[in-house]
Short mmCIF file of C-alpha atoms in Angstrom, two decimals:
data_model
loop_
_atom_site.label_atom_id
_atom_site.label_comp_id
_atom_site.label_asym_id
_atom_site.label_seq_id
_atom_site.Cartn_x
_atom_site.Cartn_y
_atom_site.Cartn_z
CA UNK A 1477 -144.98 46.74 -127.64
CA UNK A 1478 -141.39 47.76 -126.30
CA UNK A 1479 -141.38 49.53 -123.31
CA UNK A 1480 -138.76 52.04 -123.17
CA UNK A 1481 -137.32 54.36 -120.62
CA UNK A 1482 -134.55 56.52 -119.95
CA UNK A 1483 -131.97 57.03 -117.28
CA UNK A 1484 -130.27 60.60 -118.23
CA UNK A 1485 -127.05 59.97 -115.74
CA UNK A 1486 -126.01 56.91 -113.84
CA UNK A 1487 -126.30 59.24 -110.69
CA UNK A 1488 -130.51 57.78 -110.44
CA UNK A 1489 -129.83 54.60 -112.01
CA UNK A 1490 -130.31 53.03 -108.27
CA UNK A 1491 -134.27 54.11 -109.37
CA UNK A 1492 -134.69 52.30 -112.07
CA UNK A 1493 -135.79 48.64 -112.70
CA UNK A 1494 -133.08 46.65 -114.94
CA UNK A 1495 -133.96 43.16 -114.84
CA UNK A 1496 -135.51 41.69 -117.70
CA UNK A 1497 -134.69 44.87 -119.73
CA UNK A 1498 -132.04 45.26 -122.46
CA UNK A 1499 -129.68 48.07 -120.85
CA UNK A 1500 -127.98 50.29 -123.71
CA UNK A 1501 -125.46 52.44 -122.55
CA UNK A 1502 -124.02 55.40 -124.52
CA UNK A 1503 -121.36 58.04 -123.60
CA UNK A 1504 -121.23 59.40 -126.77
CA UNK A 1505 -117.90 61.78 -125.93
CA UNK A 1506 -116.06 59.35 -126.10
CA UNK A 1507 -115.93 56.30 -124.60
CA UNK A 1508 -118.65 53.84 -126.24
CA UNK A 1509 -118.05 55.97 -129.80
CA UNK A 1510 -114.55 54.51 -128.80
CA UNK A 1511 -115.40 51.18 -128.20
CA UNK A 1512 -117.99 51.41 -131.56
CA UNK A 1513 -115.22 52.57 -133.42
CA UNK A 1514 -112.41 50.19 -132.54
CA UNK A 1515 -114.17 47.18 -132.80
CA UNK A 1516 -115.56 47.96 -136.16
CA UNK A 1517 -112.03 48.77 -137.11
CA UNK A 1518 -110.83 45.29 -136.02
CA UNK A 1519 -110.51 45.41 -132.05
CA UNK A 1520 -111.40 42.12 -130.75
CA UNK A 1521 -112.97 42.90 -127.79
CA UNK A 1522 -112.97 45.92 -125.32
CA UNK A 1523 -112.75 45.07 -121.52
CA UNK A 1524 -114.36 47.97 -119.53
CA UNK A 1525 -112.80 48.08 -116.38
CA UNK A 1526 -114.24 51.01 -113.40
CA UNK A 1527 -110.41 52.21 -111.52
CA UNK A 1528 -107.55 52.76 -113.20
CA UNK A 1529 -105.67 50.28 -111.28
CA UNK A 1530 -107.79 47.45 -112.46
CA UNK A 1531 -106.89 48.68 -116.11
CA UNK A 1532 -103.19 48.71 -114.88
CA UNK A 1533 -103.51 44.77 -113.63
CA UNK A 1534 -104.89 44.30 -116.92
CA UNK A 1535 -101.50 46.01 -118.43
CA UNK A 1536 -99.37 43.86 -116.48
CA UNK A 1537 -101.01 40.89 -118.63
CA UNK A 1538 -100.12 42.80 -121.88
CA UNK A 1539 -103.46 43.67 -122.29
CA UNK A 1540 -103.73 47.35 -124.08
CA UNK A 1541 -104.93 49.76 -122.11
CA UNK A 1542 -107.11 52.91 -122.95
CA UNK A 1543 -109.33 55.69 -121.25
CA UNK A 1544 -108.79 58.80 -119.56
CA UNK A 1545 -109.76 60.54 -116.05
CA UNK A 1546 -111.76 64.43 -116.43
CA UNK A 1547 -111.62 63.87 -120.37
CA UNK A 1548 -107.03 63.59 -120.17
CA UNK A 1549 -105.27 60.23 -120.54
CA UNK A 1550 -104.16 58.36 -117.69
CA UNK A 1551 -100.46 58.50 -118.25
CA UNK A 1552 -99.55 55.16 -118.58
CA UNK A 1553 -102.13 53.79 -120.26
CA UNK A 1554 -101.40 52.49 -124.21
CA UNK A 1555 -104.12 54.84 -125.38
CA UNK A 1556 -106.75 57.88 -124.49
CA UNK A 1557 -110.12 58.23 -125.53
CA UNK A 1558 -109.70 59.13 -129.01
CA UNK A 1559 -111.84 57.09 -131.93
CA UNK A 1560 -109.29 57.52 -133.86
CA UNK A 1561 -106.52 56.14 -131.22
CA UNK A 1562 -109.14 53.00 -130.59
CA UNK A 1563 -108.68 52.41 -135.10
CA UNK A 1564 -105.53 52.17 -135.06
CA UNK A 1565 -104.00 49.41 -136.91
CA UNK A 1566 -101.71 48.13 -134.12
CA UNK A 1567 -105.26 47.32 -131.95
CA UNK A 1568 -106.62 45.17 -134.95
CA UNK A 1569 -107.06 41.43 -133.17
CA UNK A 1570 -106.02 42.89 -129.88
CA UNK A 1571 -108.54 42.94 -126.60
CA UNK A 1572 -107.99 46.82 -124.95
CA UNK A 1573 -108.99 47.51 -121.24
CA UNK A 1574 -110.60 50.68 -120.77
CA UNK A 1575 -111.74 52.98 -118.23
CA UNK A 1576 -113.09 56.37 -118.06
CA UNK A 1577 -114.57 58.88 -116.23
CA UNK A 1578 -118.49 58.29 -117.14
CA UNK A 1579 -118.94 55.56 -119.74
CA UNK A 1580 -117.17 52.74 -118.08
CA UNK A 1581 -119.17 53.32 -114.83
CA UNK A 1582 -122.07 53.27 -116.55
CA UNK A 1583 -121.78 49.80 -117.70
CA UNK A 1584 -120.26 48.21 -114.70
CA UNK A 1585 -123.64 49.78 -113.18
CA UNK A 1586 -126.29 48.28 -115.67
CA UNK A 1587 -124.16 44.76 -115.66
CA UNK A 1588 -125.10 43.66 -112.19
CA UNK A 1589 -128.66 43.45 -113.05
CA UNK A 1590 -129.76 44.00 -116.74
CA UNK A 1591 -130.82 41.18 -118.57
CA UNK A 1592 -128.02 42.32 -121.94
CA UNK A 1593 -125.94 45.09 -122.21
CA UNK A 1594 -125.45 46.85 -125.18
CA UNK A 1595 -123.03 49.82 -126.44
CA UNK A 1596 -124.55 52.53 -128.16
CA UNK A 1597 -123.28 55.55 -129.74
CA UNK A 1598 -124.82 57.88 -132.70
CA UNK A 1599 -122.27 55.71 -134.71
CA UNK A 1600 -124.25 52.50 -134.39
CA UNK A 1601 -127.56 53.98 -133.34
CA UNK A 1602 -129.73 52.08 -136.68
CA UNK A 1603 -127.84 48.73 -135.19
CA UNK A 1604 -129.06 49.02 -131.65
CA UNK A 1605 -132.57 49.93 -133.18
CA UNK A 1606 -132.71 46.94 -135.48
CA UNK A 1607 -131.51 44.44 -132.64
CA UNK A 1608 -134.28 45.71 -129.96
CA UNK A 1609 -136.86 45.95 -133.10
CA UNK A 1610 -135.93 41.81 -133.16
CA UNK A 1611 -135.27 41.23 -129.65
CA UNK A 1612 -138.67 42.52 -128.49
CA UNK A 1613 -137.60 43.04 -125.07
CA UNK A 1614 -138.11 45.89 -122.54
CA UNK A 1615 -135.53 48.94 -123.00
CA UNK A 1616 -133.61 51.46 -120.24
CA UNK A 1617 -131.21 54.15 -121.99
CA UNK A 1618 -128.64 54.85 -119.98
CA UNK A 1619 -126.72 57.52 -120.67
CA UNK A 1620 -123.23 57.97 -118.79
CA UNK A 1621 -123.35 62.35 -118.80
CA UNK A 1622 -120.94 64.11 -116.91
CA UNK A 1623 -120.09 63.46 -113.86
CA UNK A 1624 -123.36 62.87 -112.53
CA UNK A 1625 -125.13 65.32 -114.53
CA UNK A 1626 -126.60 64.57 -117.30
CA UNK A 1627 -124.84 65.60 -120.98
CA UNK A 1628 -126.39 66.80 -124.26
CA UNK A 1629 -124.91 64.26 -126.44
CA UNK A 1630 -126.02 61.55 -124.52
CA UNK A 1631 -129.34 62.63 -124.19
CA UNK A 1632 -129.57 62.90 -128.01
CA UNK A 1633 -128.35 59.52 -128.52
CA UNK A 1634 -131.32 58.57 -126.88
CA UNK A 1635 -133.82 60.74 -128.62
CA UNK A 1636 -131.89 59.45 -132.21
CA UNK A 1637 -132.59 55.34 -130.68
CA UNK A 1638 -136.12 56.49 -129.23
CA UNK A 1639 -137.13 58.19 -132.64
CA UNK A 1640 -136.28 54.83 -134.50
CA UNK A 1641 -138.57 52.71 -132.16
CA UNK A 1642 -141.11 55.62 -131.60
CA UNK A 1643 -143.94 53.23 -133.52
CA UNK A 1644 -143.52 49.87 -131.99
CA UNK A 1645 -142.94 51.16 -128.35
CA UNK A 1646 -144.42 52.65 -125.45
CA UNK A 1647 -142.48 55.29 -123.62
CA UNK A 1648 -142.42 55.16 -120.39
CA UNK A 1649 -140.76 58.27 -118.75
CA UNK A 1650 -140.94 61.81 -119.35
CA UNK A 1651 -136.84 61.42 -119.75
CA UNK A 1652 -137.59 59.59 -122.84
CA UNK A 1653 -140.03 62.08 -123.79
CA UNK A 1654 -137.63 65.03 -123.94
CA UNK A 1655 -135.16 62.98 -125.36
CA UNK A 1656 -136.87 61.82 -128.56
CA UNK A 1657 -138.36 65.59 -128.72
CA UNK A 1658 -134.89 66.94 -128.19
CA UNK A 1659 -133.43 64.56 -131.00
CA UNK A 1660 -136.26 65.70 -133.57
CA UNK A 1661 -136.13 69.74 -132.32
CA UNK A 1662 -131.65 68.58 -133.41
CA UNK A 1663 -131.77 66.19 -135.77
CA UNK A 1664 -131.07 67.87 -139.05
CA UNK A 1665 -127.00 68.95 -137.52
CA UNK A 1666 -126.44 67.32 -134.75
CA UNK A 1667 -122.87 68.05 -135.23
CA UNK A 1668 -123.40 71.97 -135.08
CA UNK A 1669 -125.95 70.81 -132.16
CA UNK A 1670 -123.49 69.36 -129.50
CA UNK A 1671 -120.34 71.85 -130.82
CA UNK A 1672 -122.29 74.45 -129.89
CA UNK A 1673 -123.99 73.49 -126.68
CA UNK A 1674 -123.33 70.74 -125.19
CA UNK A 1675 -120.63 71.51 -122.46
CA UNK A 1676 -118.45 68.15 -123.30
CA UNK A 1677 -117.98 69.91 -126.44
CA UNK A 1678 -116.34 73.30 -125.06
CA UNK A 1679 -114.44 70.85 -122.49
CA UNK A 1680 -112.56 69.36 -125.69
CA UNK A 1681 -110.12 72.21 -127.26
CA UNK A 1682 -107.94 72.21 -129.80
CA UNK A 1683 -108.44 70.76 -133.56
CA UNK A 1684 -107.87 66.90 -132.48
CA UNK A 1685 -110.70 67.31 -130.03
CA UNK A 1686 -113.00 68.67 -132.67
CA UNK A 1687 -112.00 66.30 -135.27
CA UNK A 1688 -113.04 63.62 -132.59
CA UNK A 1689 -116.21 65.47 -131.72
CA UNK A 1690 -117.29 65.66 -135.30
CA UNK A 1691 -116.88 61.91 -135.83
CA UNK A 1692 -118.69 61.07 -132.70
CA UNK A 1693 -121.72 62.67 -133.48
CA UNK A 1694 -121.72 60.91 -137.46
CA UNK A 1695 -124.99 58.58 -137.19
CA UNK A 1696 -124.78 55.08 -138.66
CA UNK A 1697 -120.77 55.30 -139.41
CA UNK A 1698 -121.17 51.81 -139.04
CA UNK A 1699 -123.71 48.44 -138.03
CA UNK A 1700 -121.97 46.64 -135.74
CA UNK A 1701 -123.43 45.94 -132.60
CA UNK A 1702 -120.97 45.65 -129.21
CA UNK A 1703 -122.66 43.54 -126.94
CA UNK A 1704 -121.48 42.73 -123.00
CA UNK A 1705 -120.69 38.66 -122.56
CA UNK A 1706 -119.17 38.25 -119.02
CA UNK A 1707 -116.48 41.02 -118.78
CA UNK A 1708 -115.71 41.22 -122.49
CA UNK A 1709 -117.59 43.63 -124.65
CA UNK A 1710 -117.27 41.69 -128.68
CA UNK A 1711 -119.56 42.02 -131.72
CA UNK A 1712 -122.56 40.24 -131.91
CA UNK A 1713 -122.59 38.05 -135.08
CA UNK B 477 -124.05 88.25 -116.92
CA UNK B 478 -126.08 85.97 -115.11
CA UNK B 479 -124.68 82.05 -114.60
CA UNK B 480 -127.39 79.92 -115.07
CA UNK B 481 -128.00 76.29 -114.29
CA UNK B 482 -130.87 73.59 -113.74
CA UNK B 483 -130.76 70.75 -111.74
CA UNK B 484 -133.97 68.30 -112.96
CA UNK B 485 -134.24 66.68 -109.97
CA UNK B 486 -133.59 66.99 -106.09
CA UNK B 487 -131.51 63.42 -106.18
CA UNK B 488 -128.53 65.24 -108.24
CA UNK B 489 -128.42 68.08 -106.45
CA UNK B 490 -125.45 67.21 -104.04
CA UNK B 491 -123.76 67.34 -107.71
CA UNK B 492 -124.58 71.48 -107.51
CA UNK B 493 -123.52 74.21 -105.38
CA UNK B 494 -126.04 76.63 -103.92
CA UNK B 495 -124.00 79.12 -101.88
CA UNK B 496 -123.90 82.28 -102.87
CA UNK B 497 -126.99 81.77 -105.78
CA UNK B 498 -130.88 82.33 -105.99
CA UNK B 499 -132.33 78.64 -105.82
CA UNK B 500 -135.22 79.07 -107.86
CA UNK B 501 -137.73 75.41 -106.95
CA UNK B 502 -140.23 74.73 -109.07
CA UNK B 503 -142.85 71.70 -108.76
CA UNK B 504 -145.89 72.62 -111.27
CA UNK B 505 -147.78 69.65 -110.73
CA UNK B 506 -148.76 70.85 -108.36
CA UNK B 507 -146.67 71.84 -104.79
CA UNK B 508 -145.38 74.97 -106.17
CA UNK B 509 -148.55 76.32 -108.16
CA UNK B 510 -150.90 75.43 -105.33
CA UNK B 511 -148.70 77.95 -103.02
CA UNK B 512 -148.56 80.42 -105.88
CA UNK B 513 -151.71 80.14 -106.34
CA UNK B 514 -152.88 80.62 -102.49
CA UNK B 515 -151.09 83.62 -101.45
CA UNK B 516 -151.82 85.19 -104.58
CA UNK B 517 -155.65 84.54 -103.14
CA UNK B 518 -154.81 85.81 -100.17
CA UNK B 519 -152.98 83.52 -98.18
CA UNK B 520 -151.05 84.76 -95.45
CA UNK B 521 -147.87 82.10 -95.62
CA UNK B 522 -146.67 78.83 -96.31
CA UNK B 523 -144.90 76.89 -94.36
CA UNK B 524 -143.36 73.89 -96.14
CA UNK B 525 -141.98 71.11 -94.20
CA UNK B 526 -140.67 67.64 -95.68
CA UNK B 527 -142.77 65.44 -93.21
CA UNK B 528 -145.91 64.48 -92.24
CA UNK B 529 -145.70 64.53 -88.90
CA UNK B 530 -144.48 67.91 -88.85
CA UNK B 531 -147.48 69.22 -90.82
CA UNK B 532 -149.80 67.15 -88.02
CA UNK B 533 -147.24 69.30 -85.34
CA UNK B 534 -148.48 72.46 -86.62
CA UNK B 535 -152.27 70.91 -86.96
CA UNK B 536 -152.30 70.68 -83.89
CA UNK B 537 -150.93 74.23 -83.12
CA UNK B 538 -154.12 75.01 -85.20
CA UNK B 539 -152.91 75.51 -88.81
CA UNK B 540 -154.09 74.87 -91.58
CA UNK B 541 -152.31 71.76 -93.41
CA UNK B 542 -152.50 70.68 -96.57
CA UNK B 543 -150.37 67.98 -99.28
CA UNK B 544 -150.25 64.71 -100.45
CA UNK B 545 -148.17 61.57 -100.33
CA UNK B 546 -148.07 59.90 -103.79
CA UNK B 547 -150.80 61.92 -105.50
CA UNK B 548 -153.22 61.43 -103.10
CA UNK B 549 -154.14 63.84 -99.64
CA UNK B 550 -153.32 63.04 -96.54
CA UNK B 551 -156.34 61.92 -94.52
CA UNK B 552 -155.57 64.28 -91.45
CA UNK B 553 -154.97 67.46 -93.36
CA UNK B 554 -157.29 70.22 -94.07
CA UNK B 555 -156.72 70.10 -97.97
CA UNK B 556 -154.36 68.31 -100.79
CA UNK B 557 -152.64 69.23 -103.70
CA UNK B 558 -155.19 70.95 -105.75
CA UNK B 559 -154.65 75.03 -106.32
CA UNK B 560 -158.16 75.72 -106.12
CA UNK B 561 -158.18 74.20 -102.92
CA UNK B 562 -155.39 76.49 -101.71
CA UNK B 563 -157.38 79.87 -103.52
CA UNK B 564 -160.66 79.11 -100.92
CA UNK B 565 -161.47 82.20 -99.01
CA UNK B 566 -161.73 80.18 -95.88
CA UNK B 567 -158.14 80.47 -96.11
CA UNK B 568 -157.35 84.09 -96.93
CA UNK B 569 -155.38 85.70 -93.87
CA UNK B 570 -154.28 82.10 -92.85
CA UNK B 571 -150.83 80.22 -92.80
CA UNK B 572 -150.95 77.00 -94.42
CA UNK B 573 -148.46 74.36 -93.47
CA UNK B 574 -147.97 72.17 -96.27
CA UNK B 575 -146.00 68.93 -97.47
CA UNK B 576 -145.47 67.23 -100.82
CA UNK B 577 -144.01 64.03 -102.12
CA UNK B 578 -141.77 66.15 -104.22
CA UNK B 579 -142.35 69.69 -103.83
CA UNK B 580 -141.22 70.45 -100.08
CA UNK B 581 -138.71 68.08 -100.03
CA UNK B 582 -137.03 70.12 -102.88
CA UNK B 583 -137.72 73.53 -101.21
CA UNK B 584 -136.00 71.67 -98.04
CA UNK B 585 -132.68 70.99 -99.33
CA UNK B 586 -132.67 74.54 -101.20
CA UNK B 587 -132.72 76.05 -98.17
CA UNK B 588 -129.84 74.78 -96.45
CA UNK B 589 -127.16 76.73 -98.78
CA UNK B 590 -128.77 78.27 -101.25
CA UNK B 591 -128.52 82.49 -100.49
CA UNK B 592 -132.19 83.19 -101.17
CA UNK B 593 -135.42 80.37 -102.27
CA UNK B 594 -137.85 81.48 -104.46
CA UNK B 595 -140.84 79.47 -105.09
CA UNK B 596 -141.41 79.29 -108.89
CA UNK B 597 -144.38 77.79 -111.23
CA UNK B 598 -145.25 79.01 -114.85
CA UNK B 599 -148.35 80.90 -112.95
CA UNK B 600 -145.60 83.30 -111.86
CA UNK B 601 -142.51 82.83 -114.42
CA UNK B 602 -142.35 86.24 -115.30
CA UNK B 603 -142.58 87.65 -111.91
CA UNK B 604 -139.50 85.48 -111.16
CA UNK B 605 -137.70 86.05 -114.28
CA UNK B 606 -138.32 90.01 -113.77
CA UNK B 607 -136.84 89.71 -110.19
CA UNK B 608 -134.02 87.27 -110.94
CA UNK B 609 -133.07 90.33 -114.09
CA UNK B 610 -132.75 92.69 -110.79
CA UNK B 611 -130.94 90.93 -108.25
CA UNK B 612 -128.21 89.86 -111.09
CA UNK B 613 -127.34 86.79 -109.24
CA UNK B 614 -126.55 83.71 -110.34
CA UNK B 615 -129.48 81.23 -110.04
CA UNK B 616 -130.18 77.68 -109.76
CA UNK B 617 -133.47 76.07 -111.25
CA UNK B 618 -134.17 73.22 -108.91
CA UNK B 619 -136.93 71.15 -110.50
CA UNK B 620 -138.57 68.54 -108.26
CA UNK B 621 -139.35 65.54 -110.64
CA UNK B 622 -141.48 62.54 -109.97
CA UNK B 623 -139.75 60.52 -107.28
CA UNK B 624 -136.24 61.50 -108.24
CA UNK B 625 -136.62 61.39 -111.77
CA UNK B 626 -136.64 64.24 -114.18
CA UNK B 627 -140.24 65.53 -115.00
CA UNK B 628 -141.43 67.21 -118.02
CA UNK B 629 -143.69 69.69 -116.51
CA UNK B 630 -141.01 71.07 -114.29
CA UNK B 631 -138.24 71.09 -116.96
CA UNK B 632 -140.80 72.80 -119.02
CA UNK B 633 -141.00 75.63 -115.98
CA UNK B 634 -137.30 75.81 -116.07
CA UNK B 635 -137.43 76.68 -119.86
CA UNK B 636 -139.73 78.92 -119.69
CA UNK B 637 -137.74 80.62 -116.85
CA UNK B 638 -134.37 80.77 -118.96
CA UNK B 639 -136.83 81.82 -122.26
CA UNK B 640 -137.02 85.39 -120.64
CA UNK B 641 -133.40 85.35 -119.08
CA UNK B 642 -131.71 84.18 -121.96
CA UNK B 643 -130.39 87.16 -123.53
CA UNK B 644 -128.54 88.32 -119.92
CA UNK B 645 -127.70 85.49 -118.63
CA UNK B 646 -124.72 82.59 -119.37
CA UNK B 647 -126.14 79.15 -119.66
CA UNK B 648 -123.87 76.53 -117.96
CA UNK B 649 -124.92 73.33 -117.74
CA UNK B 650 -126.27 70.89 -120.57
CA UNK B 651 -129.36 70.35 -118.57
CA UNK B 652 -130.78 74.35 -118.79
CA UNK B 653 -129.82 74.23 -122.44
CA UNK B 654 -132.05 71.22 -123.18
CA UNK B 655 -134.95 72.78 -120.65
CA UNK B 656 -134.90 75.93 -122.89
CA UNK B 657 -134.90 73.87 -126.23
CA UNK B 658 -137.83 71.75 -124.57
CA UNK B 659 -139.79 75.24 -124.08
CA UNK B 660 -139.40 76.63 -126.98
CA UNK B 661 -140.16 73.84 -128.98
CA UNK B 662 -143.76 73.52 -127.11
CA UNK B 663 -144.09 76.90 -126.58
CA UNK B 664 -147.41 77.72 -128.19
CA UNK B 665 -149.36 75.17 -126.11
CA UNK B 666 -148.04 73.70 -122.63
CA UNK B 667 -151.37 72.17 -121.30
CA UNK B 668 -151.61 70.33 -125.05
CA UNK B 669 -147.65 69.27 -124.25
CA UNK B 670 -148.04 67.94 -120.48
CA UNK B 671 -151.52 66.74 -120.91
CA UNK B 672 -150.49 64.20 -123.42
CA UNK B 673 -146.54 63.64 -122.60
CA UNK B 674 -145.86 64.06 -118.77
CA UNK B 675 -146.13 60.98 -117.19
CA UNK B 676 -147.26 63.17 -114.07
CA UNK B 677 -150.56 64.28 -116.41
CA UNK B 678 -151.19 60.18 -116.78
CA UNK B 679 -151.43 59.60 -113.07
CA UNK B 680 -153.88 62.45 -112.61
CA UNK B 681 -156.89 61.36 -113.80
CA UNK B 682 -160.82 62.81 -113.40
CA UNK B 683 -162.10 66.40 -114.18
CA UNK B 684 -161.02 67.84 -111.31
CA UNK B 685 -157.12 67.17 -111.83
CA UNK B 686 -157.84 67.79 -115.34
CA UNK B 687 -158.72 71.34 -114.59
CA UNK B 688 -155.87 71.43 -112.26
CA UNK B 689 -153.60 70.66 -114.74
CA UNK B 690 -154.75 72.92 -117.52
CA UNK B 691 -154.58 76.05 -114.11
CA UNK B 692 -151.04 75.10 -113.42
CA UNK B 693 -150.28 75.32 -116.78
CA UNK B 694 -151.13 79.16 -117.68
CA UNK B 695 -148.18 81.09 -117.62
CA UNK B 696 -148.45 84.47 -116.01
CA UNK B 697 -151.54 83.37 -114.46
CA UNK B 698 -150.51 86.27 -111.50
CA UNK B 699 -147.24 88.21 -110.77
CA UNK B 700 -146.48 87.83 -107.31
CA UNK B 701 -143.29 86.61 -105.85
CA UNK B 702 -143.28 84.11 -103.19
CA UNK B 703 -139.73 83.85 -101.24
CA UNK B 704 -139.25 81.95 -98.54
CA UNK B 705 -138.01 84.12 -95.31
CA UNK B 706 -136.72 81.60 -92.49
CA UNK B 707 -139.38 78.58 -92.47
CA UNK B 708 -142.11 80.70 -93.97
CA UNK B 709 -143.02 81.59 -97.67
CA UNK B 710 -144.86 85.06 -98.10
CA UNK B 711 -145.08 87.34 -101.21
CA UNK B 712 -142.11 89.70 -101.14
CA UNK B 713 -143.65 93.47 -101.66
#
């Protein structure tokens, strides 16, 4: 049995147990659809970085840079935090060093003391279940929210991951609970779900924004799963 | 319009402002529905502090004390956490001070900014919702969790809360939308939904909690209105 729990915004991660456990961390809009995106695209690796200026010293190697601060690009980064930015063709074989205002905090947090760290998004959410289905190892959800509060989307990213593993696992929390019952109360639009309600989604205006929502809330787009190896997030093969 | 928000547990709630808004605190299991439950009896007050050697202070002024630390009484005090403790007639006409693991501590850190606290449990959810439709102000559901984490009980309160408000009142915050979504989709039988899912429900076990739990679940168990007035909570007439 997997035991599984859930962390609904970094801001109470300091009460949760990471070592031994598989972390996943999603920020569904946008940075880890991003990163999902990208590398399935062709990235070669993603670097998330947690201040701007470390993504600028990274720029001043040549590295690509990418991310934004309160959901707008920083302005002299290559990129924003756009999926469809991150799949560009110009990225393909390139490493891009990103920051932003939840996700990227979110993994620094979980890498100082989780056993892996993964990147999840509904894009990849049947590739995170199948590799902790084979992995058999204990699970925290983390989800990055907003600003210390915790966000819709993310929250039904881990209801979507929970509902997959719902018969070989134990859960653990009552976060996880209302998660997995919040996914199956959504799941049959999850697009009309978050455009509706989730306040990310009336943060993002104009028809860019809701062409970026729409992808970011597609399940199983892809099957790749982005895995953290020292500072570098890559594919696992 | 009324400007709702929920905040699922005390540890995010520097993230919230109170000033100016009704901070409605809610801890069903069992802080909250033991004092609703008491003055509805016929106790005179509550006094809720955060520690216990300020409820041994006020023993020894000759009150009546009563909480728990981690589930469990405190040896010194008069009673615990139970609300048919609280409903004895050996306590009607008397001022109970009282201290929780969760409860009080979230009542104490309303109080500092919030404009008015009102002491919520689904015993008295209409009798808050009908007063919060009155005052038109803008309110914030302050849950108290399980040790700083979100519980399912308490989230289920806040649902049930925004249930009645919903059609005058502004939802702002992705954490009120997913409390009312959490209600309504276990509407038709709370005790079933936190007997068997809140991880709160697990750690009580015996007959006696068991009947404590299925009590704190009844909605509209009474209609009285407990607001706290400097350090004391009384019924408002």
């Amino acid at each position: 049995m997997i035991n599984i729990e859930t962390c609904l915004t970094p801001e109470i991660l300091h009460l949760h147990q990471l070592e031994g456990k598989i972390a996943v961390v999603t920020d569904v809009l946008r940075a880890t659809s991003c990163m999902v995106a990208g590398l399935n695209a062709g990235v070669k690796s993603v670097i998330p970085v947690k201040k701007v200026e470390e993504a600028l010293a990274y720029a001043a190697k040549g590295y690509v840079t990418a991310g934004e601060r309160g959901g707008i690009k920083v302005e002299e980064f290559t990129i924003g935090n756009s999926p469809y930015e991150h799949m560009e063709e110009a990225y393909h074989g390139k490493s891009i060093c990103m920051t932003t205002t939840n996700g990227t905090v979110a993994i620094d947090a979980a890498k100082k003391t989780a056993d892996q760290v993964v990147i999840g998004a509904l894009l990849n959410v049947t590739a995170v279940a199948d590799y902790i289905k084979q992995q058999e190892k204990d699970i925290i959800i983390i989800c990055a929210g907003w600003k210390g509060n915790p966000s819709l989307e993310d929250t039904l990213f881990a209801g979507a991951l929970i509902h997959q593993l719902k018969h070989r696992s134990e859960i653990t929390d009552d976060a996880s609970y209302m998660a997995l019952s919040q996914y199956e109360a959504s799941n049959s639009n999850l697009t009309e779900v978050i455009s509706k309600n989730a306040s990310h989604a009336k943060r993002l205006s104009g028809l860019k924004a809701q062409n970026d929502l729409a992808f970011c809330a597609k399940e199983d787009y892809c099957d790749i799963l982005p895995i953290l190896t020292g500072d570098e997030i890559t594919i696992k093969k």
